[in-house]
Amino acid sequence: MGMRSAGAATIKRASEIERMRAAGQILADILDVLKAEIRPGVTTGDLDRIADRMMADAGAVSSFRGYGSHPPFPGVICASVNDEVVHGIPSPRRRLADGDLVSIDIGCIVDGWHADCARTWIVGDVPREVRELVDTTRRGMEAGIAVAVAGNRLGDIGHAIETVAHERGYGIVRPFVGHGIGRAMHEEPQVPNYGRPGTGLLIETGMCFAIEPMYNLGGDDVYVDDDGWTVRTADGALSAHFENTIAVTEDGPVVLTEHQ
Ligand code: MG
């Protein structure tokens, strides 16, 4: 999930980052199971139910359910299909079909510390250009993470992500951004998926970020659906979303939401 945030950028201690890693490893476990469940006929409500049960079994609390007020988000996951970019509401009526693209975003809290991540998966068979969109969006996330290094600036992250998208001529979603993360899901600073190198906040050891590019197979523009949550591409083009929570350490960026 990526939205506007308020407050100051915080520096985490190693022990705090370990709690975020614990939350992140639970998310990685859940995503492994959800990925295996992706097939034509499964509903996004089915996926939400699995995630809910696994999170509870792991002793974690959802970062998403009850979030916000327009209306409060009802799911443990966001499930965004095809032209839906982010924040899709999971539903037992939303059945995945061959050729769909589904982005699953998930966040949880362990001992008061959050982790947040997202993956886009293909359902059945898709044209090569759709597969490339997915692969490139993951690569964009990885390019952003690679420069989340102490001494760099936030604009370096955005620039790296934007550069990968532009190589392919993809649209980049601008109103929704990555973010600081820690005791709150959305902390300062915002981490846009575009930027100028060498500009913006100085990155320091102990900062934690959710880095989350959203690339469109069409233009940049998006709008929020009547349900108050679902973000869609204005031109109806497909969209992909990847997100990892990372910690900036003396040894470089460390991903907390993947199995090592
Ligand atoms: Mg997020």
mmCIF file of C-alpha atoms and ligand atoms in Angstrom:
data_model
loop_
_atom_site.group_PDB
_atom_site.id
_atom_site.type_symbol
_atom_site.label_atom_id
_atom_site.label_comp_id
_atom_site.label_asym_id
_atom_site.label_seq_id
_atom_site.Cartn_x
_atom_site.Cartn_y
_atom_site.Cartn_z
ATOM 1 C CA MET A 1 0.000 0.000 0.000
ATOM 2 C CA GLY A 2 1.364 3.469 -0.734
ATOM 3 C CA MET A 3 -0.248 6.702 0.327
ATOM 4 C CA ARG A 4 0.529 10.145 1.666
ATOM 5 C CA SER A 5 2.145 10.229 5.097
ATOM 6 C CA ALA A 6 3.062 12.777 7.739
ATOM 7 C CA GLY A 7 5.724 13.017 10.472
ATOM 8 C CA ALA A 8 9.513 12.851 10.616
ATOM 9 C CA ALA A 9 11.915 10.356 9.014
ATOM 10 C CA THR A 10 13.023 7.957 11.733
ATOM 11 C CA ILE A 11 16.203 5.962 12.260
ATOM 12 C CA LYS A 12 15.689 2.374 13.420
ATOM 13 C CA ARG A 13 17.964 0.392 15.722
ATOM 14 C CA ALA A 14 19.126 -3.055 14.612
ATOM 15 C CA SER A 15 16.742 -4.676 17.126
ATOM 16 C CA GLU A 16 13.828 -2.733 15.613
ATOM 17 C CA ILE A 17 14.801 -3.711 12.092
ATOM 18 C CA GLU A 18 14.800 -7.342 13.271
ATOM 19 C CA ARG A 19 11.145 -6.986 14.289
ATOM 20 C CA MET A 20 10.355 -5.555 10.872
ATOM 21 C CA ARG A 21 12.205 -8.491 9.349
ATOM 22 C CA ALA A 22 10.042 -10.880 11.400
ATOM 23 C CA ALA A 23 6.947 -9.183 9.966
ATOM 24 C CA GLY A 24 8.461 -9.293 6.495
ATOM 25 C CA GLN A 25 9.231 -13.007 6.693
ATOM 26 C CA ILE A 26 5.598 -13.730 7.587
ATOM 27 C CA LEU A 27 4.564 -11.784 4.489
ATOM 28 C CA ALA A 28 7.036 -13.738 2.352
ATOM 29 C CA ASP A 29 5.580 -17.016 3.681
ATOM 30 C CA ILE A 30 2.036 -15.873 2.866
ATOM 31 C CA LEU A 31 3.007 -14.705 -0.624
ATOM 32 C CA ASP A 32 4.587 -18.106 -1.350
ATOM 33 C CA VAL A 33 1.257 -19.759 -0.582
ATOM 34 C CA LEU A 34 -0.833 -17.191 -2.476
ATOM 35 C CA LYS A 35 1.402 -17.507 -5.539
ATOM 36 C CA ALA A 36 0.753 -21.254 -5.582
ATOM 37 C CA GLU A 37 -3.012 -20.592 -5.383
ATOM 38 C CA ILE A 38 -3.090 -18.282 -8.414
ATOM 39 C CA ARG A 39 -5.089 -19.971 -11.182
ATOM 40 C CA PRO A 40 -8.227 -19.347 -13.249
ATOM 41 C CA GLY A 41 -11.292 -19.719 -11.024
ATOM 42 C CA VAL A 42 -9.783 -18.618 -7.704
ATOM 43 C CA THR A 43 -11.344 -15.442 -6.276
ATOM 44 C CA THR A 44 -9.505 -12.546 -4.692
ATOM 45 C CA GLY A 45 -11.710 -13.209 -1.653
ATOM 46 C CA ASP A 46 -10.246 -16.750 -1.454
ATOM 47 C CA LEU A 47 -6.739 -15.261 -1.438
ATOM 48 C CA ASP A 48 -7.701 -12.777 1.273
ATOM 49 C CA ARG A 49 -9.106 -15.564 3.451
ATOM 50 C CA ILE A 50 -5.880 -17.582 3.159
ATOM 51 C CA ALA A 51 -3.764 -14.544 3.993
ATOM 52 C CA ASP A 52 -5.972 -13.655 6.954
ATOM 53 C CA ARG A 53 -5.710 -17.142 8.442
ATOM 54 C CA MET A 54 -1.938 -17.392 7.913
ATOM 55 C CA MET A 55 -1.367 -13.975 9.451
ATOM 56 C CA ALA A 56 -3.426 -14.846 12.507
ATOM 57 C CA ASP A 57 -1.656 -18.221 12.856
ATOM 58 C CA ALA A 58 1.690 -16.396 12.773
ATOM 59 C CA GLY A 59 0.563 -14.020 15.536
ATOM 60 C CA ALA A 60 0.708 -10.950 13.287
ATOM 61 C CA VAL A 61 -1.867 -8.211 12.758
ATOM 62 C CA SER A 62 -2.896 -6.815 9.372
ATOM 63 C CA SER A 63 -1.590 -3.347 8.534
ATOM 64 C CA PHE A 64 -4.368 -2.891 5.972
ATOM 65 C CA ARG A 65 -7.654 -4.047 7.487
ATOM 66 C CA GLY A 66 -9.441 -1.065 8.992
ATOM 67 C CA TYR A 67 -6.966 1.384 7.417
ATOM 68 C CA GLY A 68 -8.294 4.755 6.328
ATOM 69 C CA SER A 69 -11.802 6.105 6.334
ATOM 70 C CA HIS A 70 -13.071 6.215 2.765
ATOM 71 C CA PRO A 71 -14.426 3.659 3.890
ATOM 72 C CA PRO A 72 -11.971 1.679 6.131
ATOM 73 C CA PHE A 73 -10.160 -0.907 3.989
ATOM 74 C CA PRO A 74 -11.895 -4.274 4.535
ATOM 75 C CA GLY A 75 -9.171 -6.709 3.415
ATOM 76 C CA VAL A 76 -5.882 -8.182 4.634
ATOM 77 C CA ILE A 77 -4.616 -7.973 1.051
ATOM 78 C CA CYS A 78 -5.159 -5.496 -1.748
ATOM 79 C CA ALA A 79 -5.916 -7.437 -4.948
ATOM 80 C CA SER A 80 -5.720 -5.324 -8.095
ATOM 81 C CA VAL A 81 -6.599 -7.007 -11.402
ATOM 82 C CA ASN A 82 -5.561 -5.851 -14.903
ATOM 83 C CA ASP A 83 -6.223 -2.077 -15.222
ATOM 84 C CA GLU A 84 -6.487 -1.837 -11.433
ATOM 85 C CA VAL A 85 -3.186 -0.395 -10.221
ATOM 86 C CA VAL A 86 -3.315 -0.689 -6.423
ATOM 87 C CA HIS A 87 -5.770 -0.847 -3.496
ATOM 88 C CA GLY A 88 -8.233 -3.261 -5.128
ATOM 89 C CA ILE A 89 -10.680 -4.649 -2.561
ATOM 90 C CA PRO A 90 -10.637 -8.471 -2.383
ATOM 91 C CA SER A 91 -14.017 -10.052 -3.076
ATOM 92 C CA PRO A 92 -15.570 -13.525 -3.315
ATOM 93 C CA ARG A 93 -17.219 -12.231 -6.506
ATOM 94 C CA ARG A 94 -13.905 -11.336 -8.194
ATOM 95 C CA ARG A 95 -12.877 -14.521 -9.980
ATOM 96 C CA LEU A 96 -9.508 -14.634 -11.749
ATOM 97 C CA ALA A 97 -9.495 -15.749 -15.384
ATOM 98 C CA ASP A 98 -6.873 -16.978 -17.825
ATOM 99 C CA GLY A 99 -4.874 -14.004 -19.084
ATOM 100 C CA ASP A 100 -5.433 -11.799 -16.016
ATOM 101 C CA LEU A 101 -2.722 -9.870 -14.252
ATOM 102 C CA VAL A 102 -3.166 -9.690 -10.466
ATOM 103 C CA SER A 103 -1.206 -7.519 -8.044
ATOM 104 C CA ILE A 104 -1.306 -8.602 -4.405
ATOM 105 C CA ASP A 105 -0.216 -6.089 -1.764
ATOM 106 C CA ILE A 106 0.041 -7.166 1.869
ATOM 107 C CA GLY A 107 1.245 -5.671 5.152
ATOM 108 C CA CYS A 108 1.451 -6.841 8.754
ATOM 109 C CA ILE A 109 2.547 -5.785 12.223
ATOM 110 C CA VAL A 110 4.749 -7.780 14.624
ATOM 111 C CA ASP A 111 5.409 -6.324 18.109
ATOM 112 C CA GLY A 112 4.303 -2.918 16.813
ATOM 113 C CA TRP A 113 6.551 -2.931 13.716
ATOM 114 C CA HIS A 114 5.281 -3.008 10.130
ATOM 115 C CA ALA A 115 6.368 -4.590 6.857
ATOM 116 C CA ASP A 116 4.644 -4.021 3.508
ATOM 117 C CA CYS A 117 5.180 -5.699 0.132
ATOM 118 C CA ALA A 118 3.527 -6.469 -3.196
ATOM 119 C CA ARG A 119 3.916 -8.809 -6.156
ATOM 120 C CA THR A 120 2.236 -8.962 -9.549
ATOM 121 C CA TRP A 121 1.436 -12.415 -10.929
ATOM 122 C CA ILE A 122 0.165 -13.695 -14.246
ATOM 123 C CA VAL A 123 -2.897 -15.962 -14.398
ATOM 124 C CA GLY A 124 -2.482 -18.626 -17.080
ATOM 125 C CA ASP A 125 -1.226 -17.378 -20.425
ATOM 126 C CA VAL A 126 -0.544 -13.772 -21.395
ATOM 127 C CA PRO A 127 1.108 -12.076 -24.381
ATOM 128 C CA ARG A 128 4.837 -11.499 -24.171
ATOM 129 C CA GLU A 129 4.390 -7.728 -23.697
ATOM 130 C CA VAL A 130 2.449 -8.393 -20.479
ATOM 131 C CA ARG A 131 5.143 -10.722 -19.164
ATOM 132 C CA GLU A 132 7.700 -8.040 -19.947
ATOM 133 C CA LEU A 133 5.680 -5.441 -18.029
ATOM 134 C CA VAL A 134 5.750 -7.669 -14.955
ATOM 135 C CA ASP A 135 9.452 -8.515 -15.249
ATOM 136 C CA THR A 136 10.374 -4.884 -15.852
ATOM 137 C CA THR A 137 8.371 -3.612 -12.884
ATOM 138 C CA ARG A 138 10.240 -6.055 -10.621
ATOM 139 C CA ARG A 139 13.489 -4.851 -12.173
ATOM 140 C CA GLY A 140 12.429 -1.241 -11.484
ATOM 141 C CA MET A 141 11.901 -2.079 -7.815
ATOM 142 C CA GLU A 142 15.317 -3.733 -7.670
ATOM 143 C CA ALA A 143 16.965 -0.727 -9.350
ATOM 144 C CA GLY A 144 15.418 1.557 -6.732
ATOM 145 C CA ILE A 145 16.520 -0.692 -3.877
ATOM 146 C CA ALA A 146 20.087 -0.907 -5.220
ATOM 147 C CA VAL A 147 20.602 2.841 -4.740
ATOM 148 C CA ALA A 148 18.924 3.011 -1.303
ATOM 149 C CA VAL A 149 22.376 3.453 0.168
ATOM 150 C CA ALA A 150 23.558 5.770 2.950
ATOM 151 C CA GLY A 151 24.933 8.952 1.377
ATOM 152 C CA ASN A 152 22.608 8.813 -1.630
ATOM 153 C CA ARG A 153 19.441 10.898 -1.799
ATOM 154 C CA LEU A 154 15.787 10.028 -2.270
ATOM 155 C CA GLY A 155 15.846 11.449 -5.788
ATOM 156 C CA ASP A 156 18.375 8.751 -6.693
ATOM 157 C CA ILE A 157 15.804 6.063 -5.870
ATOM 158 C CA GLY A 158 13.063 7.742 -7.902
ATOM 159 C CA HIS A 159 15.397 8.385 -10.795
ATOM 160 C CA ALA A 160 16.530 4.749 -10.923
ATOM 161 C CA ILE A 161 12.909 3.536 -10.950
ATOM 162 C CA GLU A 162 11.847 6.081 -13.561
ATOM 163 C CA THR A 163 14.777 5.224 -15.828
ATOM 164 C CA VAL A 164 13.818 1.536 -16.016
ATOM 165 C CA ALA A 165 10.215 2.438 -16.931
ATOM 166 C CA HIS A 166 11.249 4.934 -19.573
ATOM 167 C CA GLU A 167 13.547 2.436 -21.288
ATOM 168 C CA ARG A 168 10.364 0.522 -22.134
ATOM 169 C CA GLY A 169 8.083 3.516 -22.634
ATOM 170 C CA TYR A 170 5.845 2.529 -19.724
ATOM 171 C CA GLY A 171 3.663 4.953 -17.817
ATOM 172 C CA ILE A 172 4.643 5.645 -14.192
ATOM 173 C CA VAL A 173 2.020 6.175 -11.510
ATOM 174 C CA ARG A 174 2.827 9.449 -9.750
ATOM 175 C CA PRO A 175 0.062 10.149 -7.198
ATOM 176 C CA PHE A 176 0.856 6.925 -5.277
ATOM 177 C CA VAL A 177 4.355 6.513 -3.905
ATOM 178 C CA GLY A 178 6.654 4.495 -1.708
ATOM 179 C CA HIS A 179 7.182 5.579 1.876
ATOM 180 C CA GLY A 180 9.099 5.350 5.085
ATOM 181 C CA ILE A 181 7.900 2.494 7.284
ATOM 182 C CA GLY A 182 8.381 1.398 10.883
ATOM 183 C CA ARG A 183 6.043 1.857 13.826
ATOM 184 C CA ALA A 184 3.544 3.183 11.273
ATOM 185 C CA MET A 185 2.897 1.690 7.841
ATOM 186 C CA HIS A 186 3.231 5.118 6.224
ATOM 187 C CA GLU A 187 6.006 7.260 7.672
ATOM 188 C CA GLU A 188 7.919 10.153 6.228
ATOM 189 C CA PRO A 189 9.451 10.474 3.719
ATOM 190 C CA GLN A 190 7.393 9.805 0.634
ATOM 191 C CA VAL A 191 9.459 7.860 -1.899
ATOM 192 C CA PRO A 192 8.262 8.838 -5.388
ATOM 193 C CA ASN A 193 8.856 6.543 -8.366
ATOM 194 C CA TYR A 194 10.444 9.427 -10.269
ATOM 195 C CA GLY A 195 13.055 12.011 -9.345
ATOM 196 C CA ARG A 196 16.267 13.852 -10.092
ATOM 197 C CA PRO A 197 19.586 12.320 -9.057
ATOM 198 C CA GLY A 198 21.337 13.988 -6.127
ATOM 199 C CA THR A 199 18.182 15.735 -4.871
ATOM 200 C CA GLY A 200 15.929 15.233 -1.871
ATOM 201 C CA LEU A 201 16.435 13.771 1.582
ATOM 202 C CA LEU A 202 19.872 12.368 2.445
ATOM 203 C CA ILE A 203 19.586 8.607 3.005
ATOM 204 C CA GLU A 204 21.066 7.438 6.318
ATOM 205 C CA THR A 205 21.835 4.080 7.902
ATOM 206 C CA GLY A 206 18.821 2.897 9.923
ATOM 207 C CA MET A 207 16.190 4.337 7.606
ATOM 208 C CA CYS A 208 13.572 1.889 6.336
ATOM 209 C CA PHE A 209 11.602 2.326 3.146
ATOM 210 C CA ALA A 210 8.825 0.620 1.237
ATOM 211 C CA ILE A 211 9.956 0.924 -2.379
ATOM 212 C CA GLU A 212 7.055 0.264 -4.736
ATOM 213 C CA PRO A 213 7.020 1.120 -8.436
ATOM 214 C CA MET A 214 3.747 0.937 -10.365
ATOM 215 C CA TYR A 215 4.255 0.765 -14.141
ATOM 216 C CA ASN A 216 1.503 1.003 -16.758
ATOM 217 C CA LEU A 217 1.439 -0.473 -20.241
ATOM 218 C CA GLY A 218 -0.140 2.865 -21.261
ATOM 219 C CA GLY A 219 -0.001 6.408 -19.911
ATOM 220 C CA ASP A 220 0.775 7.720 -16.415
ATOM 221 C CA ASP A 221 -2.731 8.781 -15.407
ATOM 222 C CA VAL A 222 -4.891 6.989 -12.838
ATOM 223 C CA TYR A 223 -8.146 7.620 -10.994
ATOM 224 C CA VAL A 224 -9.851 6.250 -7.876
ATOM 225 C CA ASP A 225 -12.915 4.096 -8.487
ATOM 226 C CA ASP A 226 -16.339 4.792 -6.927
ATOM 227 C CA ASP A 227 -15.597 2.222 -4.197
ATOM 228 C CA GLY A 228 -13.278 4.828 -2.648
ATOM 229 C CA TRP A 229 -10.174 2.636 -2.918
ATOM 230 C CA THR A 230 -9.453 0.927 -6.213
ATOM 231 C CA VAL A 231 -6.947 2.891 -8.307
ATOM 232 C CA ARG A 232 -7.318 2.330 -12.065
ATOM 233 C CA THR A 233 -5.412 3.444 -15.129
ATOM 234 C CA ALA A 234 -7.242 6.266 -16.917
ATOM 235 C CA ASP A 235 -6.731 4.647 -20.338
ATOM 236 C CA GLY A 236 -7.674 1.133 -19.168
ATOM 237 C CA ALA A 237 -4.151 -0.196 -19.815
ATOM 238 C CA LEU A 238 -2.665 -2.995 -17.683
ATOM 239 C CA SER A 239 -0.611 -2.077 -14.634
ATOM 240 C CA ALA A 240 1.956 -3.926 -12.497
ATOM 241 C CA HIS A 241 3.174 -3.266 -8.948
ATOM 242 C CA PHE A 242 6.108 -4.595 -6.925
ATOM 243 C CA GLU A 243 7.032 -3.562 -3.404
ATOM 244 C CA ASN A 244 9.618 -4.538 -0.828
ATOM 245 C CA THR A 245 10.337 -3.151 2.621
ATOM 246 C CA ILE A 246 14.058 -2.526 2.986
ATOM 247 C CA ALA A 247 16.449 -1.332 5.678
ATOM 248 C CA VAL A 248 19.461 0.843 4.894
ATOM 249 C CA THR A 249 22.407 -0.726 6.717
ATOM 250 C CA GLU A 250 26.166 -0.121 6.834
ATOM 251 C CA ASP A 251 26.424 -3.038 4.405
ATOM 252 C CA GLY A 252 23.893 -1.531 1.993
ATOM 253 C CA PRO A 253 20.191 -2.099 1.468
ATOM 254 C CA VAL A 254 18.705 -5.237 3.042
ATOM 255 C CA VAL A 255 15.340 -6.561 1.837
ATOM 256 C CA LEU A 256 13.141 -7.553 4.802
ATOM 257 C CA THR A 257 10.190 -8.985 2.849
ATOM 258 C CA GLU A 258 11.858 -11.815 0.938
ATOM 259 C CA HIS A 259 13.306 -15.078 2.198
ATOM 260 C CA GLN A 260 17.101 -14.814 2.315
HETATM 261 MG MG MG B 1 3.491 0.451 0.611
#
